[in-house]
PDB file of C-alpha atoms and ligand atoms in Angstrom:
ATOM      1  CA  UNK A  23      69.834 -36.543 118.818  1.00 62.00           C
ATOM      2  CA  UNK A  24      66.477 -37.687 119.290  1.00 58.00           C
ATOM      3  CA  UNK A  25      66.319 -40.942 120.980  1.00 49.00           C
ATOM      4  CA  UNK A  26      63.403 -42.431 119.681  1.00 42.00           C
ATOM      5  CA  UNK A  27      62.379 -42.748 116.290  1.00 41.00           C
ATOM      6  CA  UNK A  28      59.645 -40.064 115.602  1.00 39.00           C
ATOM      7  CA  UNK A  29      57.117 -40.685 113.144  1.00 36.00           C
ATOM      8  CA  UNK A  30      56.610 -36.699 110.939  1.00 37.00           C
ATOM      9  CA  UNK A  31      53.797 -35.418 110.619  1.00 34.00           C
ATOM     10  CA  UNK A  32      51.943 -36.189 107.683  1.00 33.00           C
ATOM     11  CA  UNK A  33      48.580 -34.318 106.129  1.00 32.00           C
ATOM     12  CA  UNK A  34      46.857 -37.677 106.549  1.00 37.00           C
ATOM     13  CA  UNK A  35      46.831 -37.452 109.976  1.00 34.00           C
ATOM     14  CA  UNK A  36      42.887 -38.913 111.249  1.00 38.00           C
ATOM     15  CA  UNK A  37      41.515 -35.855 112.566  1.00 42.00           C
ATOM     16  CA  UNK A  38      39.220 -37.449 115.167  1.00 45.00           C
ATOM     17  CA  UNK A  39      41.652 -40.040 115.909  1.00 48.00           C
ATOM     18  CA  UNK A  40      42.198 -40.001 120.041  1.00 50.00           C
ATOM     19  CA  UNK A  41      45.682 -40.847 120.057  1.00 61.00           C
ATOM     20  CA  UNK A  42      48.556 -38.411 120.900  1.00 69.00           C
ATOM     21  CA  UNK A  43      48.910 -36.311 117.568  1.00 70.00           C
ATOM     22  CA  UNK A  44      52.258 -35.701 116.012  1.00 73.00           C
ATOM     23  CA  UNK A  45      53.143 -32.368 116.945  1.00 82.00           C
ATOM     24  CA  UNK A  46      53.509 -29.959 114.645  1.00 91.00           C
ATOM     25  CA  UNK A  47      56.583 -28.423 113.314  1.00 95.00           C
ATOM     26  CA  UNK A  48      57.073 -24.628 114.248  1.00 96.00           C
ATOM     27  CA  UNK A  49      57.646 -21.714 112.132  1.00 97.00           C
ATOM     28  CA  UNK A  50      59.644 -19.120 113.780  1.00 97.00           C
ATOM     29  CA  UNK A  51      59.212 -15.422 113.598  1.00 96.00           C
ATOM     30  CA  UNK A  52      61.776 -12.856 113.626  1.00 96.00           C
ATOM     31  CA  UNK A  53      61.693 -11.981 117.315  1.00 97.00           C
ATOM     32  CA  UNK A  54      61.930 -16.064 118.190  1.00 97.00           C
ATOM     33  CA  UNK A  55      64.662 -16.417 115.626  1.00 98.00           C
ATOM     34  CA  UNK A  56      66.677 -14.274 117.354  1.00 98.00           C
ATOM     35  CA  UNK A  57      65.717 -15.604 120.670  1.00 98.00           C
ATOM     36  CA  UNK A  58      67.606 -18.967 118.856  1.00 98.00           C
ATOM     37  CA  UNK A  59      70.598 -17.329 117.875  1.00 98.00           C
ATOM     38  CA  UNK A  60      71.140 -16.094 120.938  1.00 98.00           C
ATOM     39  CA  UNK A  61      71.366 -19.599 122.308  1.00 98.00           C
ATOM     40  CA  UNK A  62      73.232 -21.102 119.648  1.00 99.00           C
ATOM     41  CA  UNK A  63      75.504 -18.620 119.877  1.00 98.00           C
ATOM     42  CA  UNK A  64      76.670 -19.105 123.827  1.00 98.00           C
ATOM     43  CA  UNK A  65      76.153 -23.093 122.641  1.00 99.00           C
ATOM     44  CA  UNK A  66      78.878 -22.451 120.397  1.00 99.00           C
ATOM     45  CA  UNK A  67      81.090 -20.423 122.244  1.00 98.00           C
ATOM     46  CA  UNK A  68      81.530 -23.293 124.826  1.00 98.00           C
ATOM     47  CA  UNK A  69      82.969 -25.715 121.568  1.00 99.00           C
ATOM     48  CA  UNK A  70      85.589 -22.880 121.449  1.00 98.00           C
ATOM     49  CA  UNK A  71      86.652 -23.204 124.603  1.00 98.00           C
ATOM     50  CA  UNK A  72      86.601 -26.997 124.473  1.00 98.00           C
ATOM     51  CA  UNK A  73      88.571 -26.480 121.743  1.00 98.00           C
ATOM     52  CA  UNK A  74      91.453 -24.594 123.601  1.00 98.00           C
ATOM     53  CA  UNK A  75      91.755 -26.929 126.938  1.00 98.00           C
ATOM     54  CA  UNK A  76      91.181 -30.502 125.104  1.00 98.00           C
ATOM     55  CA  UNK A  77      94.059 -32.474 124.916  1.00 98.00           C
ATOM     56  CA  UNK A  78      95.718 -35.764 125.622  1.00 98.00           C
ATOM     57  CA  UNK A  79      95.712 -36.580 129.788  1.00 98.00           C
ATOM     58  CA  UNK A  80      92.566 -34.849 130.270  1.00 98.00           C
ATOM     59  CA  UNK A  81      89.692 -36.678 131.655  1.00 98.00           C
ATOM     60  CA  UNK A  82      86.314 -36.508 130.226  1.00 98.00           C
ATOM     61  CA  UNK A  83      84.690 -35.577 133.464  1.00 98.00           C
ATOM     62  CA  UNK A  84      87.428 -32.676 133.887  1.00 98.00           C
ATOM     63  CA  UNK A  85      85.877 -31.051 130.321  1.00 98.00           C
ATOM     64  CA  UNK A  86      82.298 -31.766 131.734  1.00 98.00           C
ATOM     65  CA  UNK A  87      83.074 -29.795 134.849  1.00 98.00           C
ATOM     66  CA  UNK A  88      84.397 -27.006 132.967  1.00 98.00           C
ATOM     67  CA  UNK A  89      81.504 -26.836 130.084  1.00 99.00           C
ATOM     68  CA  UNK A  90      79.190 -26.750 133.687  1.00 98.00           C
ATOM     69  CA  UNK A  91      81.022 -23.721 135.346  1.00 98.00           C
ATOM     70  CA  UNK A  92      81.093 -21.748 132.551  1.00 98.00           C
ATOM     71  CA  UNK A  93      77.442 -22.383 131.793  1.00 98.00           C
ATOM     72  CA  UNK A  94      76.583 -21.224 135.376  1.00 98.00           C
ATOM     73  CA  UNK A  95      78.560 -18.803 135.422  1.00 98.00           C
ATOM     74  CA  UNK A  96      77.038 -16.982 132.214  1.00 98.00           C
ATOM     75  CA  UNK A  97      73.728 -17.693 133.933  1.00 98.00           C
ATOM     76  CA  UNK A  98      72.255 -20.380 131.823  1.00 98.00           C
ATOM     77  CA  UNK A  99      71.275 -23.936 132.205  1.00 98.00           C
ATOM     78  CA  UNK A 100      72.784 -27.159 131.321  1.00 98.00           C
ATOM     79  CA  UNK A 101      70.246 -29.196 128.867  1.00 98.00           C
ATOM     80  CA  UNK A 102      71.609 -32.467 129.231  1.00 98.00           C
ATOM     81  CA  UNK A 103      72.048 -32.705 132.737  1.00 98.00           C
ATOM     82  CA  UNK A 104      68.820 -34.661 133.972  1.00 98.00           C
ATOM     83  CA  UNK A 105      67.302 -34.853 131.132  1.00 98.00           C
ATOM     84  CA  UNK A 106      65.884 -38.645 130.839  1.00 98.00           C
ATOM     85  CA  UNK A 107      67.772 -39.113 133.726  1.00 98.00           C
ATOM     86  CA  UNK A 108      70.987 -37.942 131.684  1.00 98.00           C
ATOM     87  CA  UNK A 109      73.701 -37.975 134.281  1.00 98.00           C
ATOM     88  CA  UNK A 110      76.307 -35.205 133.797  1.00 98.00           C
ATOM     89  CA  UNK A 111      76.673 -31.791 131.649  1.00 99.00           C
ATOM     90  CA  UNK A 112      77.684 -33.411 128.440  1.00 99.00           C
ATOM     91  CA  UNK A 113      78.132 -35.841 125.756  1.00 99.00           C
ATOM     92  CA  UNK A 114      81.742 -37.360 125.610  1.00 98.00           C
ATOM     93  CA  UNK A 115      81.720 -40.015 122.564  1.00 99.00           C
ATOM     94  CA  UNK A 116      85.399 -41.806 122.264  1.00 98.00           C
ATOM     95  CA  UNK A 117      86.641 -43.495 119.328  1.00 98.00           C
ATOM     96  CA  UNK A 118      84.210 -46.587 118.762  1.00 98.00           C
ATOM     97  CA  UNK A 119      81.811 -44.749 120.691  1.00 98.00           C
ATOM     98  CA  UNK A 120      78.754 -43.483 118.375  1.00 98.00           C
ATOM     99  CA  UNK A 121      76.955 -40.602 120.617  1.00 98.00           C
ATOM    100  CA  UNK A 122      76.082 -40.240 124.207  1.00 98.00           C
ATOM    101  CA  UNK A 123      79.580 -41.337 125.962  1.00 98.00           C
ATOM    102  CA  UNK A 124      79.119 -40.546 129.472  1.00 98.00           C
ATOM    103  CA  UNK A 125      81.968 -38.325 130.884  1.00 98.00           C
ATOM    104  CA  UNK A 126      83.990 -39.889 133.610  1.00 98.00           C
ATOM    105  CA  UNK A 127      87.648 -40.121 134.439  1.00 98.00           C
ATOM    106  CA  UNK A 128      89.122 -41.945 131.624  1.00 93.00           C
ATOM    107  CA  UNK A 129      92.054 -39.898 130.418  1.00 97.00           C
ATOM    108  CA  UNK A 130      91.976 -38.454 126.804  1.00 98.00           C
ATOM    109  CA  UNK A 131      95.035 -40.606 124.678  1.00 98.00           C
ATOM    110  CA  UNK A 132      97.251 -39.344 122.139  1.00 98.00           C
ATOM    111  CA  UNK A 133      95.435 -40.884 119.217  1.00 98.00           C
ATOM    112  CA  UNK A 134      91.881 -40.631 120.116  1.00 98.00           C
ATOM    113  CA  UNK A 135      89.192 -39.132 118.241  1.00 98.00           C
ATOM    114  CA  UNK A 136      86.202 -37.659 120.925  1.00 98.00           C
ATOM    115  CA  UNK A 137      83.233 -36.225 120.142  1.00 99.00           C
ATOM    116  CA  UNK A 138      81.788 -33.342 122.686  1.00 99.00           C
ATOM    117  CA  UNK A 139      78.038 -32.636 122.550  1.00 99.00           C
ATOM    118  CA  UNK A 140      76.706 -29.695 124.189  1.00 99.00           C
ATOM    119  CA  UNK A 141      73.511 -28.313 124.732  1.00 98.00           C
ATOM    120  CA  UNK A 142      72.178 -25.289 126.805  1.00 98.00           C
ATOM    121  CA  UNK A 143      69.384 -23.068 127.740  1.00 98.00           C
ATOM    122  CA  UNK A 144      69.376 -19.624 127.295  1.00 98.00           C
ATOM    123  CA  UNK A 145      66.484 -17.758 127.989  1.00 98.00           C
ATOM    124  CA  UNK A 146      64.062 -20.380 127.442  1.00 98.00           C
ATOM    125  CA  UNK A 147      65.728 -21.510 124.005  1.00 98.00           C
ATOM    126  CA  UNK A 148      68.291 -24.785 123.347  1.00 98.00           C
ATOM    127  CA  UNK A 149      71.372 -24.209 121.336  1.00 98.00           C
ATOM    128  CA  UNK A 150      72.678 -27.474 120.446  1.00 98.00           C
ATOM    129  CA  UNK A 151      75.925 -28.710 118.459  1.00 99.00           C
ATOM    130  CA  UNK A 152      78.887 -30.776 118.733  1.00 99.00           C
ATOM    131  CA  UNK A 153      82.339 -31.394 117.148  1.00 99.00           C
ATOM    132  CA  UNK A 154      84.877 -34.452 116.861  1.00 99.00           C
ATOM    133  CA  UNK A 155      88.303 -33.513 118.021  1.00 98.00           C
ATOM    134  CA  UNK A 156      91.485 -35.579 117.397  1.00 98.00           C
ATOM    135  CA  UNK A 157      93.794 -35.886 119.967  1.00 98.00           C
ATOM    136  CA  UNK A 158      97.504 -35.570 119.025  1.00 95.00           C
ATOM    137  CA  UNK A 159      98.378 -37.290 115.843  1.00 93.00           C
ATOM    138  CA  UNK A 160      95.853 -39.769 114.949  1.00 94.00           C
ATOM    139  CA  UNK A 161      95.496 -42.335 112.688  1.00 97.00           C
ATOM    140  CA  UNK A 162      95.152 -41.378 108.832  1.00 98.00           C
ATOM    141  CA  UNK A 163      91.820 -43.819 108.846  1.00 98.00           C
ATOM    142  CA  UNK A 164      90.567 -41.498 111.730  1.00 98.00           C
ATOM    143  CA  UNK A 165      91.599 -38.409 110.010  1.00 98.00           C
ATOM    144  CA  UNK A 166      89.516 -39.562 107.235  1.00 98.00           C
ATOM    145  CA  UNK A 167      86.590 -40.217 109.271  1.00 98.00           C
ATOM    146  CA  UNK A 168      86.850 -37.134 110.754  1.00 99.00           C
ATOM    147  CA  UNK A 169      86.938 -34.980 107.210  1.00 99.00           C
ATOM    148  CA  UNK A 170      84.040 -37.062 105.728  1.00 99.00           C
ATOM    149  CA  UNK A 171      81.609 -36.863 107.900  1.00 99.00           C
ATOM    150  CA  UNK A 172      82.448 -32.827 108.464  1.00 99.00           C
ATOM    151  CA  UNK A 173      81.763 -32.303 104.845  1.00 99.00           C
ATOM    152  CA  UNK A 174      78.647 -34.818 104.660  1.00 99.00           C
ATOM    153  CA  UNK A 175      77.435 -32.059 107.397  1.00 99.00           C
ATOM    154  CA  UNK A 176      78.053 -29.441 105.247  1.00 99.00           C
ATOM    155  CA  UNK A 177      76.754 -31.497 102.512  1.00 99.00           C
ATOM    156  CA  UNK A 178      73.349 -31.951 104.105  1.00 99.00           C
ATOM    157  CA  UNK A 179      73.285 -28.369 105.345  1.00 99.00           C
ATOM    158  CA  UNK A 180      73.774 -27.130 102.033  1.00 98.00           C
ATOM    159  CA  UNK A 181      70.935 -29.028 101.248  1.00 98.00           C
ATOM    160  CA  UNK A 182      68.543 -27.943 103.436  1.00 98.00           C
ATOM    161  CA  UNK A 183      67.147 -24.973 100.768  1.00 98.00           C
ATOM    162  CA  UNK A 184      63.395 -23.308 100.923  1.00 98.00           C
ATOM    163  CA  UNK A 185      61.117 -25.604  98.803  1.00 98.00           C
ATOM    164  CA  UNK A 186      63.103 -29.123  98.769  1.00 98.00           C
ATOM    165  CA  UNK A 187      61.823 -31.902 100.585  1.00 98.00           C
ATOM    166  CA  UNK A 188      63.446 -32.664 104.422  1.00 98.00           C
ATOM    167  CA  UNK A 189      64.792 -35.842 102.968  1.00 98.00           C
ATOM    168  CA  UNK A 190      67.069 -33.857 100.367  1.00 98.00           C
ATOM    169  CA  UNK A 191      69.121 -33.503 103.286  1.00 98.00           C
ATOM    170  CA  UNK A 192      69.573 -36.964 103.923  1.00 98.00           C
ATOM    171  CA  UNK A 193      69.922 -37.823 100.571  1.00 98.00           C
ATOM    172  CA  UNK A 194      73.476 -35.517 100.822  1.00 98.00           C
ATOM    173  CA  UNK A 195      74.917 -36.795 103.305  1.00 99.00           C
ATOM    174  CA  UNK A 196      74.072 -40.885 102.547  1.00 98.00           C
ATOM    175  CA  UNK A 197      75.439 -40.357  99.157  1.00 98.00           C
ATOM    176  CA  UNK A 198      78.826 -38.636  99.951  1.00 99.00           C
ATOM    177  CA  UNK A 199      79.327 -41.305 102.473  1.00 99.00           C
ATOM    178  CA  UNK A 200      79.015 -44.305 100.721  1.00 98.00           C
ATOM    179  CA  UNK A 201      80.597 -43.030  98.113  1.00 98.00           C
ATOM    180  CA  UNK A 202      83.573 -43.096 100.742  1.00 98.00           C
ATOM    181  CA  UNK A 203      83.001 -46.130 101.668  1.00 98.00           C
ATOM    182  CA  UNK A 204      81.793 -45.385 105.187  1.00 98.00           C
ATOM    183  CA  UNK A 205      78.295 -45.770 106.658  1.00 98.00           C
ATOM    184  CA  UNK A 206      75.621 -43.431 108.206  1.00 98.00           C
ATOM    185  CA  UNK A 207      74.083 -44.358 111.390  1.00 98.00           C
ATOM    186  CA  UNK A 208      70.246 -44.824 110.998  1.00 98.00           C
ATOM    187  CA  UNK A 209      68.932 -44.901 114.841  1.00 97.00           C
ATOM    188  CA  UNK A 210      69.899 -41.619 115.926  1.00 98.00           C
ATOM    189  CA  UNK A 211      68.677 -38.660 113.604  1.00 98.00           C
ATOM    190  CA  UNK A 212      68.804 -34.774 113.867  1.00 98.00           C
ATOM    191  CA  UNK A 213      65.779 -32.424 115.227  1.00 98.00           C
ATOM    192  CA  UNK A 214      63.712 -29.901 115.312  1.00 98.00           C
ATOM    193  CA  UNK A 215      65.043 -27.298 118.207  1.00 98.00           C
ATOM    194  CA  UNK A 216      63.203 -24.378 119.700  1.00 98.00           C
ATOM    195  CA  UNK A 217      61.739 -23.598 122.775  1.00 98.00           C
ATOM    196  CA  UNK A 218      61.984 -27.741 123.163  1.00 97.00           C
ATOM    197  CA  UNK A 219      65.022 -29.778 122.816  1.00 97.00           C
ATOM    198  CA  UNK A 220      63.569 -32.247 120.776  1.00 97.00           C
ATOM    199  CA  UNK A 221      60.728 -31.292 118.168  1.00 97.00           C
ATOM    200  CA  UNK A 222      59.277 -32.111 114.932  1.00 96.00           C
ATOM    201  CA  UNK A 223      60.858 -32.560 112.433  1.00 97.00           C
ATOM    202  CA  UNK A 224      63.297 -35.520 112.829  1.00 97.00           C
ATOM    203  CA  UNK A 225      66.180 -35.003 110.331  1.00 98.00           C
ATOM    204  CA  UNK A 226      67.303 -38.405 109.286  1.00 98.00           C
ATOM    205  CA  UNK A 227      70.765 -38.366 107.340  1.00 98.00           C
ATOM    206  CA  UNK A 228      69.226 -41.203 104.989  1.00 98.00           C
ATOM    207  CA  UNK A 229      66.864 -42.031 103.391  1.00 97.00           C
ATOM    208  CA  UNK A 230      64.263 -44.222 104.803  1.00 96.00           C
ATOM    209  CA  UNK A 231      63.645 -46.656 102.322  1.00 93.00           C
ATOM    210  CA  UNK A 232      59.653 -46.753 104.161  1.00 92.00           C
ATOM    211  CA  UNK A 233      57.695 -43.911 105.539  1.00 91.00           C
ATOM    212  CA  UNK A 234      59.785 -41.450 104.545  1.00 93.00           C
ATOM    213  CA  UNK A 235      58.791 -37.833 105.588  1.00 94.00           C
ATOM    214  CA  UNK A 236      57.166 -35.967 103.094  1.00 95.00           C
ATOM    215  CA  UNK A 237      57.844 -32.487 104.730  1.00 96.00           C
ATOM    216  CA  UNK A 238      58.861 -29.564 102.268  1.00 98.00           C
ATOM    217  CA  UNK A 239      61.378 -27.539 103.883  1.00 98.00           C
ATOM    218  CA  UNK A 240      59.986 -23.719 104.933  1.00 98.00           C
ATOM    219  CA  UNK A 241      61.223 -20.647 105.986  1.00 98.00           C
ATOM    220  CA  UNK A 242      61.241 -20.147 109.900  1.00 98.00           C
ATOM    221  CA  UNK A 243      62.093 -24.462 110.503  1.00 98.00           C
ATOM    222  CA  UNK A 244      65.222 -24.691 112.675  1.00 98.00           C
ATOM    223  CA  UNK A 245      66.403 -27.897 113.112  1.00 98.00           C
ATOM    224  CA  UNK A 246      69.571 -30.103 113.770  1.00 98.00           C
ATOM    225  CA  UNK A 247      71.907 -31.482 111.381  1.00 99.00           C
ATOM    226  CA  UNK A 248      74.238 -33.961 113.102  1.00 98.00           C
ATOM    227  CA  UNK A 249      75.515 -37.385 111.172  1.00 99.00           C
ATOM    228  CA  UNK A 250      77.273 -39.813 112.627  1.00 98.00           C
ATOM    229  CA  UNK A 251      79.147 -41.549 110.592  1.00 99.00           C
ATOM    230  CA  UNK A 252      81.194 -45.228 111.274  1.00 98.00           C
ATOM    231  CA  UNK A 253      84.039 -46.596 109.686  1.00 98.00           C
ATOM    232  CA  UNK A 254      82.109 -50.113 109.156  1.00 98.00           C
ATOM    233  CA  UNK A 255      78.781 -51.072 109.676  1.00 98.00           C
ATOM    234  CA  UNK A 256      75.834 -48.709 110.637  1.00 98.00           C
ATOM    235  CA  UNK A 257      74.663 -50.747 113.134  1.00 98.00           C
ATOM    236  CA  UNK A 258      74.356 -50.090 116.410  1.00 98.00           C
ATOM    237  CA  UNK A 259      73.721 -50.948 120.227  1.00 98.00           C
ATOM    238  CA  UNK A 260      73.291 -49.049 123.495  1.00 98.00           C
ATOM    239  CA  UNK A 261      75.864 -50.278 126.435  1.00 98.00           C
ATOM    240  CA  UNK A 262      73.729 -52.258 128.863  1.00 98.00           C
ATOM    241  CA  UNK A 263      75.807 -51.115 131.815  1.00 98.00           C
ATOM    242  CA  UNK A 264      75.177 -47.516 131.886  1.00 98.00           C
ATOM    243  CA  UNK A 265      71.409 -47.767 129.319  1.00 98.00           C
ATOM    244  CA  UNK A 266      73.354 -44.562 127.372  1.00 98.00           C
ATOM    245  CA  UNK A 267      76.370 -45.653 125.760  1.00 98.00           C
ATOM    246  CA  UNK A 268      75.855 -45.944 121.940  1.00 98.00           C
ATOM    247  CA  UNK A 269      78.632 -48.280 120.203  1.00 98.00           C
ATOM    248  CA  UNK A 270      79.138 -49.458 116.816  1.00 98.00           C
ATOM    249  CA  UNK A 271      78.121 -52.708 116.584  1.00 98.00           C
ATOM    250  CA  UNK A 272      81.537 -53.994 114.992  1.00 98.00           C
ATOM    251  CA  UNK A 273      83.539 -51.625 117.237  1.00 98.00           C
ATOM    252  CA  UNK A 274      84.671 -49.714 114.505  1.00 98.00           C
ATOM    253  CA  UNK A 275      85.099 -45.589 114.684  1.00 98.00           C
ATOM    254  CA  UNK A 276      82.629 -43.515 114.400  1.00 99.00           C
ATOM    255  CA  UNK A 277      82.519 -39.535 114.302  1.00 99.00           C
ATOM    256  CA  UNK A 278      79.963 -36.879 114.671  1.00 99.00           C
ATOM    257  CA  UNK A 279      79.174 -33.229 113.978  1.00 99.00           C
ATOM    258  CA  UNK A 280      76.106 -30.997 114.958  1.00 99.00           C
ATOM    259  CA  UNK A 281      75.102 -27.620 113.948  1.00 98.00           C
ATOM    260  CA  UNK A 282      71.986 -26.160 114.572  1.00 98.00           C
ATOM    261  CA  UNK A 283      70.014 -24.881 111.601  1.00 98.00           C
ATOM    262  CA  UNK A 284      67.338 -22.180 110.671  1.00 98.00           C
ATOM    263  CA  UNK A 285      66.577 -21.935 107.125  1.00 98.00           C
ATOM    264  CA  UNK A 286      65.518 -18.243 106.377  1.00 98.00           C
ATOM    265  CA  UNK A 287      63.979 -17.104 102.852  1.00 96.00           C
ATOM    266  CA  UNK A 288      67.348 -17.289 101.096  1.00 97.00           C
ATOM    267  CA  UNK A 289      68.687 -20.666 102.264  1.00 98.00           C
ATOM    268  CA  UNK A 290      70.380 -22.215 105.556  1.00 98.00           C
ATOM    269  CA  UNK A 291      71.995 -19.947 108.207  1.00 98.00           C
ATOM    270  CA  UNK A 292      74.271 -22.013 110.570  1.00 98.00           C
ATOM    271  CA  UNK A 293      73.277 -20.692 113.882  1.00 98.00           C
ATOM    272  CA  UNK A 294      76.112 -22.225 116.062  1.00 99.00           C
ATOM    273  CA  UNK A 295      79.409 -21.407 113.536  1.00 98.00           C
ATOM    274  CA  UNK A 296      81.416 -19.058 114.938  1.00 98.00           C
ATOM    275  CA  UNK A 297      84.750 -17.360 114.010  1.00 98.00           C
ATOM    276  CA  UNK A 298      87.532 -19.833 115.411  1.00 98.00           C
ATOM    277  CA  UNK A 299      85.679 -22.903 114.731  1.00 98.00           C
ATOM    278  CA  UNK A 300      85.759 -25.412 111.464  1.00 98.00           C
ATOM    279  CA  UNK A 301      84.308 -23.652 108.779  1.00 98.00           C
ATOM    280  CA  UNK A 302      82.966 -25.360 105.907  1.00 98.00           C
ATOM    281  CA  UNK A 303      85.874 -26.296 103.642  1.00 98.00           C
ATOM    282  CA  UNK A 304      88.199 -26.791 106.947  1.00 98.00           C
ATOM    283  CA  UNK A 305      90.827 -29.753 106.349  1.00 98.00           C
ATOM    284  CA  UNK A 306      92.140 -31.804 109.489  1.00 98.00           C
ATOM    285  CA  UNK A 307      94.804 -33.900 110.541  1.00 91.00           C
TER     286      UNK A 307
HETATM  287  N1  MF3 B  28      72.857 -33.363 122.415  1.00 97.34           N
HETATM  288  C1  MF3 B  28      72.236 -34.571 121.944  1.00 97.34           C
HETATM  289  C2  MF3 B  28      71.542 -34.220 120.654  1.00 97.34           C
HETATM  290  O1  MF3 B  28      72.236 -33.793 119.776  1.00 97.34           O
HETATM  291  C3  MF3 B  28      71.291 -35.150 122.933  1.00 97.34           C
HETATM  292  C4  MF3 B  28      71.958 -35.681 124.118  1.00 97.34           C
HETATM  293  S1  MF3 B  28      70.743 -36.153 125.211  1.00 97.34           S
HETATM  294  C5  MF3 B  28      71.600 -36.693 126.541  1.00 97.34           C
HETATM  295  O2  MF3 B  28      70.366 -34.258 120.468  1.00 97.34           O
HETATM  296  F1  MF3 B  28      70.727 -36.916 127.456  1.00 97.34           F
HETATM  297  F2  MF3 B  28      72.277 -37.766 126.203  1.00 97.34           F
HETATM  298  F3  MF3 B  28      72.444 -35.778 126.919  1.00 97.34           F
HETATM  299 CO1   CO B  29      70.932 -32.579 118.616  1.00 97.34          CO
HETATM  300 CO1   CO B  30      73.715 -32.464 120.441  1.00 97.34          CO
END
């Protein structure tokens, strides 16, 4: 998710003004749309087979060496790896952790919930999404956790229709949550995806009570749609040991999903779902 809060763009925008302009968002056409699904589509297919090998005893840095083979090996490019200075292939996010987890050679316990966050490039295109697996029997708060913020997702995708403002999505997911008593992380929000890995629009999954984006939601946007979602406060902070780490501030769980999004003329297609994975509806634990 975007690391830095984005202002959107806004119609107001000074037109001689000499600083750096927002950028605009992009509108794809039918040929780029499919350049998109293409990526999402490999993007996915690594989740699937994260899904198969993760399990209790396995280190984080063993998935992260696997998720870079097989991206290799299919002849594309890790997105994560180097980017800002990003260290590995990766996002590994345990338990307390809120995005960003760094993979290294702390082995997966029974009881664990982990979030894995991959990106890639494929053919000039990013493909981005991630999913919260439990390992072994966890807890039934986790398990909760887990199943809300999956269907405030869903929720927010859902959402995300021709004509309705960008915030409608936010609006979804906020709602659901609190009414479940959880919380939805404000620093981090979703993003437009393309030929970039991080574009206009940001996607926040609330609703900023000041300068909230005005954008009406068009056919051709693509864009991410990835709450995280803790078990107590919202608040955050970033692990001064490794400048990447994102924690809840009370230590409390926290979970995550990503899909990427294109809305076409008749509503949301869910570029990086694919056959074996949670579909909408899914129930854990
Ligand atoms: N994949 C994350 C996102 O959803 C971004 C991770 S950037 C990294 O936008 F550098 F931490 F890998
Ligand atoms: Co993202
Ligand atoms: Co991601």
């Amino acid at each position: 998710m975007n690391r830095f809060r984005t202002r959107t763009a806004t119609r107001h925008t000074p037109v001689k003004s000499e600083k750096a302009k927002p950028r605009p968002v992009l509108y794809l056409t039918e040929e780029e749309r499919e350049g998109l699904r293409a990526a999402s589509r490999f993007n996915a297919s690594i989740l699937d087979m994260v899904r198969q090998k993760i399990g209790p005893g396995m280190t984080t840095l063993e998935l992260d060496r696997m998720v870079n083979e097989y991206t290799l090996d299919h002849g594309h490019r890790p997105a994560c790896l180097g980017y800002r200075g990003y260290p590995r292939t990766i996002c590994t996010s345990i338990n307390e952790v809120v995005c960003h987890g760094i993979p290294d050679n702390t082995p997966l316990d029974e009881g664990d919930i982990i979030n894995v966050d991959v990106t890639t490039i494929v053919d000039g295109w990013y493909g981005d999404s991630s999913e919260t697996f439990l390992i072994g029997r966890s807890s039934p708060d986790a398990v909760r956790l887990v199943q809300v913020t999956f269907d405030a997702m869903h929720l927010g995708i859902a959402a995300a229709q021709p004509g309705v403002r960008l915030t409608d999505i936010g609006r979804a997911i906020e709602r659901y949550v609190r009414s479940q008593g959880m919380e939805v992380v404000r620093e981090y929000q979703g993003h437009g995806i393309g030929r970039d890995f991080h574009q206009e629009p940001g996607v926040p999954h609330y609703v900023p009570k000041m300068g909230a984006s005005q954008e009406i939601l068009r056919p051709g946007m693509c864009f991410t749609v990835e709450p995280m979602v803790n078990m107590g406060t919202w608040r955050t902070f970033v692990d001064s040991r490794d400048n990447w780490t994102v924690r809840t501030l009370d230590l409390s769980l926290s979970a995550q999903f990503e899909h990427t999004v294109l809305l076409t003329e008749s509503g949301p297609e869910i570029l990086t779902l694919t056959e074996t994975g949670p579909q909408p509806g899914h129930k854990f634990g």
